[in-house]
Amino acid sequence: ELQEMGFSFYCPFPKRPTIGRIYGRWDFLKQALLTYKSMFGDLHVSRSFVVPQDSCWPKESWDMKLGDIVSNIRTNDAYSDHRAELECMGFDYGKEKVRR
C-alpha cells in the first residue's frame, strides 16, 4: 500500500552489521576473541568494548561490538554450539568481570 502511494523504502545509509548478519559468523567472532586474548591476556571483555579499526585486529572484526556479544554469550547462552571451544579458549561463563 505504501509503495502504491509512492513511498520509497530506499535507504542511502549502509546497514550497520549486526550480530545476526556479520557478527553471527563464528569464524569472525573467534578471531576477534583470540586477538583480544592475545592483546589483553584474557577474555574479560568490558560491555562497552568495540573492536577498533586497527591493523592489529582482523578487518572483518572492525567496529564489532565485542563487549555486547560477550555479554550476550554469558547471559543468553549465545553461541552455545561453540561452548566447548569457548571454554578451551579461556572464556569464563561466570559473572562478567570488568576490565578497568
XYZ file of C-alpha atoms in Angstrom, residues 1 3 5 7 16-17 29 32 35 37 51 53 59 63 68 74-75 80 84 93 96-97 100:
23
model
C 0.000 0.000 0.000
C 4.524 1.650 -2.493
C 1.337 5.826 -2.620
C 6.685 5.671 -0.617
C 25.408 -1.493 10.244
C 26.433 -5.113 10.708
C 33.940 -13.769 16.327
C 38.208 -11.272 17.399
C 43.000 -11.281 19.130
C 43.067 -12.540 24.383
C 36.907 -3.513 18.153
C 39.759 -0.048 13.178
C 39.496 -6.279 9.307
C 33.603 -1.927 14.704
C 27.902 -6.733 23.770
C 27.242 -15.099 29.122
C 23.641 -14.129 29.764
C 26.032 -22.448 22.749
C 33.390 -26.252 24.483
C 30.774 -18.116 31.792
C 31.036 -10.581 33.992
C 34.434 -9.269 35.036
C 39.421 -1.209 34.106
